[in-house]
Coordinates of C-alpha atoms and ligand atoms in Angstrom, one line a residue:
X99 CA 6.0 -9.4 -37.5
X100 CA 3.3 -8.4 -35.0
X101 CA 0.6 -6.1 -36.5
X102 CA -0.7 -3.0 -34.8
X103 CA -3.8 -5.1 -34.2
X104 CA -1.7 -7.8 -32.4
X105 CA -0.2 -5.0 -30.2
X106 CA -3.6 -3.6 -29.4
X107 CA -4.9 -7.1 -28.4
X108 CA -1.8 -7.7 -26.3
X109 CA -2.3 -4.4 -24.5
X110 CA -6.0 -5.1 -24.0
X111 CA -5.1 -8.4 -22.3
X112 CA -2.5 -6.8 -20.1
X113 CA -5.0 -4.2 -19.0
X114 CA -7.9 -6.6 -18.4
X115 CA -5.8 -9.1 -16.4
X116 CA -3.6 -6.6 -14.6
X117 CA -5.6 -7.2 -11.3
X118 CA -4.3 -10.8 -11.3
X119 CA -0.7 -9.5 -10.9
X120 CA -1.8 -7.4 -7.9
X121 CA -3.5 -10.4 -6.4
X122 CA -0.5 -12.7 -6.8
X123 CA 1.6 -10.1 -5.0
X124 CA -1.0 -9.6 -2.3
X125 CA -1.6 -13.4 -1.8
X126 CA 2.1 -14.2 -1.6
X127 CA 2.6 -11.4 1.0
X128 CA -0.4 -12.4 3.0
X129 CA 0.6 -16.0 3.1
X130 CA 4.1 -15.1 4.2
X131 CA 6.0 -16.5 1.2
X132 CA 8.6 -13.7 1.1
X133 CA 9.1 -13.8 4.9
X134 CA 9.6 -17.5 4.9
X135 CA 12.2 -17.3 2.0
X136 CA 14.0 -14.4 3.7
X137 CA 14.3 -16.3 6.9
X138 CA 15.3 -19.7 5.3
X139 CA 19.1 -20.3 5.2
X140 CA 18.9 -21.6 1.6
X141 CA 16.4 -21.7 -1.3
X142 CA 13.3 -23.8 -0.7
X143 CA 11.4 -26.2 -2.9
X144 CA 7.6 -26.0 -3.0
X145 CA 7.2 -29.0 -0.7
X146 CA 9.2 -27.2 2.0
X147 CA 7.1 -24.0 1.5
X148 CA 3.9 -26.1 1.7
X149 CA 5.1 -27.7 4.9
X150 CA 5.9 -24.4 6.6
X151 CA 2.9 -22.4 5.4
X152 CA 0.3 -25.1 5.6
X153 CA -1.0 -24.3 2.1
X154 CA -2.1 -26.7 -0.7
X155 CA 0.6 -28.3 -2.8
X156 CA -1.0 -27.4 -6.2
X157 CA -1.9 -23.8 -5.2
X158 CA 1.5 -23.2 -3.8
X159 CA 3.3 -24.5 -6.9
X160 CA 1.3 -22.2 -9.1
X161 CA 1.8 -19.2 -6.8
X162 CA 5.5 -19.7 -6.6
X163 CA 5.9 -20.2 -10.4
X164 CA 3.8 -17.1 -11.0
X165 CA 5.9 -15.1 -8.6
X166 CA 9.0 -16.3 -10.4
X167 CA 7.5 -15.2 -13.8
X168 CA 6.8 -11.8 -12.2
X169 CA 10.4 -11.5 -11.0
X170 CA 9.2 -11.6 -7.4
X171 CA 11.1 -14.8 -6.9
X172 CA 14.2 -16.5 -8.4
X173 CA 13.9 -20.1 -9.3
X174 CA 16.8 -22.5 -9.8
X175 CA 16.2 -26.1 -11.0
X176 CA 18.4 -28.8 -9.4
X177 CA 17.9 -32.6 -9.9
X178 CA 14.6 -31.8 -11.7
X179 CA 13.3 -29.9 -8.7
X180 CA 12.6 -26.1 -8.5
X181 CA 14.1 -24.2 -5.6
X182 CA 12.9 -20.7 -4.8
X183 CA 14.4 -17.6 -3.2
X184 CA 13.6 -13.9 -3.0
X185 CA 14.8 -11.5 -5.7
X186 CA 16.3 -8.2 -4.7
X187 CA 12.8 -6.6 -5.0
X188 CA 11.1 -9.0 -2.7
X189 CA 13.9 -9.2 -0.1
X190 CA 14.1 -5.4 0.0
X191 CA 10.4 -4.4 -0.1
X192 CA 8.2 -7.5 0.7
X193 CA 9.8 -9.3 3.6
X194 CA 8.8 -8.0 7.0
X195 CA 12.4 -8.0 8.3
X196 CA 13.7 -5.4 5.8
X197 CA 14.1 -1.8 7.1
X198 CA 12.2 -0.6 4.0
X199 CA 9.6 -3.3 3.9
X200 CA 6.3 -2.2 2.3
X201 CA 4.4 -5.3 3.5
X202 CA 1.8 -3.5 5.6
X203 CA 1.1 -1.0 2.9
X204 CA 0.5 -3.8 0.4
X205 CA -1.8 -5.6 2.8
X206 CA -3.7 -2.4 3.4
X207 CA -4.0 -1.9 -0.4
X208 CA -5.2 -5.5 -0.7
X209 CA -7.8 -5.4 2.0
X210 CA -9.1 -1.9 1.8
X211 CA -8.2 0.0 -1.5
X212 CA -8.7 -3.0 -3.7
X213 CA -12.2 -3.6 -2.4
X214 CA -13.2 0.0 -3.2
X215 CA -11.8 -0.2 -6.7
X216 CA -14.1 -3.1 -7.4
X217 CA -16.9 -0.5 -7.4
X218 CA -15.2 2.1 -9.7
X219 CA -18.0 2.3 -12.3
X220 CA -20.5 3.0 -9.6
X221 CA -18.1 5.6 -8.1
X222 CA -18.0 7.4 -11.5
X223 CA -21.7 7.1 -12.0
X224 CA -22.5 8.6 -8.5
X225 CA -19.4 10.9 -8.2
X226 CA -18.5 9.6 -4.8
X227 CA -16.4 7.0 -3.1
X228 CA -17.8 3.5 -2.6
X229 CA -17.0 2.9 1.1
X230 CA -20.7 2.2 1.7
X231 CA -20.9 -0.6 -0.8
X232 CA -17.4 -2.0 0.1
X233 CA -17.6 -1.7 3.9
X234 CA -21.1 -0.5 4.9
X235 CA -19.8 2.9 6.1
X236 CA -21.0 6.3 4.8
X237 CA -18.7 7.8 2.1
X238 CA -17.6 10.7 4.3
X239 CA -16.5 8.3 7.0
X240 CA -13.9 6.5 5.1
X241 CA -11.5 6.3 8.0
X242 CA -14.0 4.2 10.0
X243 CA -13.6 1.6 7.3
X244 CA -9.8 2.0 7.2
X245 CA -9.8 1.7 11.1
X246 CA -12.5 -1.0 11.2
X247 CA -10.5 -3.1 13.6
X248 CA -7.4 -2.6 15.7
X249 CA -5.5 -4.9 13.4
X250 CA -6.4 -2.8 10.3
X251 CA -5.7 0.5 12.1
X252 CA -2.2 -0.7 13.0
X253 CA -1.6 -2.1 9.5
X254 CA -2.5 1.3 8.0
X255 CA -0.4 3.3 10.4
X256 CA 2.6 1.0 9.9
X257 CA 2.0 1.2 6.1
X258 CA 2.2 5.0 6.2
X259 CA 5.5 4.7 8.1
X260 CA 6.7 2.2 5.5
X261 CA 6.1 4.6 2.7
X262 CA 8.0 7.3 4.6
X263 CA 10.9 4.9 5.1
X264 CA 11.4 4.9 1.3
X265 CA 10.2 8.4 0.2
X266 CA 10.9 10.5 3.3
X267 CA 14.5 11.2 2.5
X268 CA 13.8 12.5 -1.0
X269 CA 10.8 14.6 0.2
X270 CA 13.0 16.2 2.9
X271 CA 16.0 16.6 0.6
X272 CA 13.9 18.3 -2.2
X273 CA 13.9 21.6 -0.3
X274 CA 16.2 23.6 1.8
X275 CA 14.5 23.2 5.2
X276 CA 17.3 24.6 7.3
X277 CA 15.2 27.6 8.4
X278 CA 12.5 25.3 9.8
X279 CA 13.9 23.6 13.0
X280 CA 10.6 21.9 13.9
X281 CA 8.6 20.2 11.2
X282 CA 5.2 18.5 11.8
X283 CA 3.8 15.8 9.5
X284 CA 0.1 16.1 10.1
X285 CA -1.9 13.0 11.1
X286 CA -4.4 12.1 13.8
X287 CA -7.7 14.1 14.3
X288 CA -6.4 17.4 12.9
X289 CA -9.8 19.0 12.6
X290 CA -10.5 18.8 16.4
X291 CA -7.3 18.1 18.3
X292 CA -5.0 21.0 19.1
X293 CA -2.3 21.1 16.5
X294 CA 1.3 20.9 17.7
X295 CA 3.2 24.1 17.3
X296 CA 5.8 23.9 14.5
X297 CA 7.8 26.0 12.0
X298 CA 6.6 24.0 9.0
X299 CA 3.7 21.6 8.4
X300 CA 3.7 18.8 5.9
X301 CA 0.2 17.7 4.8
X302 CA 1.3 14.4 3.1
X303 CA -1.6 12.4 1.8
X304 CA -4.2 14.6 3.6
X305 CA -5.9 17.2 1.3
X306 CA -7.0 14.7 -1.4
X307 CA -9.4 13.1 1.2
X308 CA -11.4 16.2 1.9
X309 CA -13.7 18.8 0.3
X310 CA -12.4 22.2 -0.5
X311 CA -14.2 23.7 2.4
X312 CA -12.7 21.2 4.9
X313 CA -9.2 21.8 3.4
X314 CA -9.5 25.5 3.6
X315 CA -10.7 25.2 7.3
X316 CA -7.7 23.0 8.0
X317 CA -5.2 25.4 6.3
X318 CA -6.6 28.3 8.4
X319 CA -6.1 26.2 11.6
X320 CA -2.5 25.6 10.6
X321 CA -2.0 29.3 9.8
X322 CA -3.2 30.2 13.3
X323 CA -0.9 27.6 14.9
X324 CA 2.2 27.9 12.8
X325 CA 5.1 29.8 14.4
X326 CA 5.6 33.2 12.8
Ligands
SAM522 C1 -3.3 9.1 4.8 S1 -3.0 9.5 6.5 C2 -1.6 10.6 6.3 C3 -0.8 10.8 7.6 C4 0.6 11.4 7.4 N1 0.5 12.7 6.9 C5 1.4 10.5 6.5 O1 1.7 10.9 5.4 O2 1.9 9.4 7.0 C6 -4.4 10.5 6.8 C7 -4.5 11.0 8.2 O3 -5.8 11.6 8.4 C8 -6.3 11.4 9.7 N2 -7.8 11.5 9.7 C9 -8.6 10.6 9.3 N3 -9.9 10.9 9.5 C10 -9.9 12.1 10.1 C11 -10.9 13.0 10.5 N4 -12.2 12.8 10.4 N5 -10.5 14.2 11.1 C12 -9.2 14.4 11.2 N6 -8.2 13.6 10.8 C13 -8.5 12.5 10.2 C14 -5.8 10.0 10.0 O4 -5.7 9.8 11.4 C15 -4.5 9.9 9.3 O5 -3.5 10.3 10.2

């Protein structure tokens, strides 16, 4: 029987290696493994995946098997050969053709968020985000890192839409919104641009980015613009 010490050691390993799970997910997404398998008419072996993705044989085999062990892929062995296909999770959330795909959000997490988290100890020591170390931009200008290229800007914007495609319905169904005919989800340059007039404003994923002073300035702007 496993001792409490065994459990503790197991937990320690899970925590310290947790980033590898994220990286397997990110790499498979970035390489297009889930898109390829979603578009293939039948399960593919690793040689077929290698041929289509132009990746190394050894690396691809390891990646596919790791995805299978994480339940991101299903594997079936026929004639001594492994054939891979998407699981429900990967076909629903990871392949780009799915209406609720989260692929762009994952790639944003991989390329932006992950890089900042590599500096967490420093962030705690200094009490501020690490965009300067990760991207060379001042900590208060985090969006210039997020929007560092047109490709990254598009990825982030599409990623935000992807999250709404999954969570939007429950957010909107959580309250009786029948008295608010026009609802505005705030985005863009809301400190400077005129705010669109609306009956209700949603500040999803906004306030946590700013100081209390900035937030109270923004809430006052909204109060002035909000329909009575
Ligand atoms: C995390 S997004 C949330 C957007 C939207 N509410 C959603 O949930 O999809 C944050 C928003 O802040 C905006 N933003 C970034 N920097 C800004 C700045 N300096 N001034 C005003 N708005 C900014 C971005 O354009 C983006 O639309």
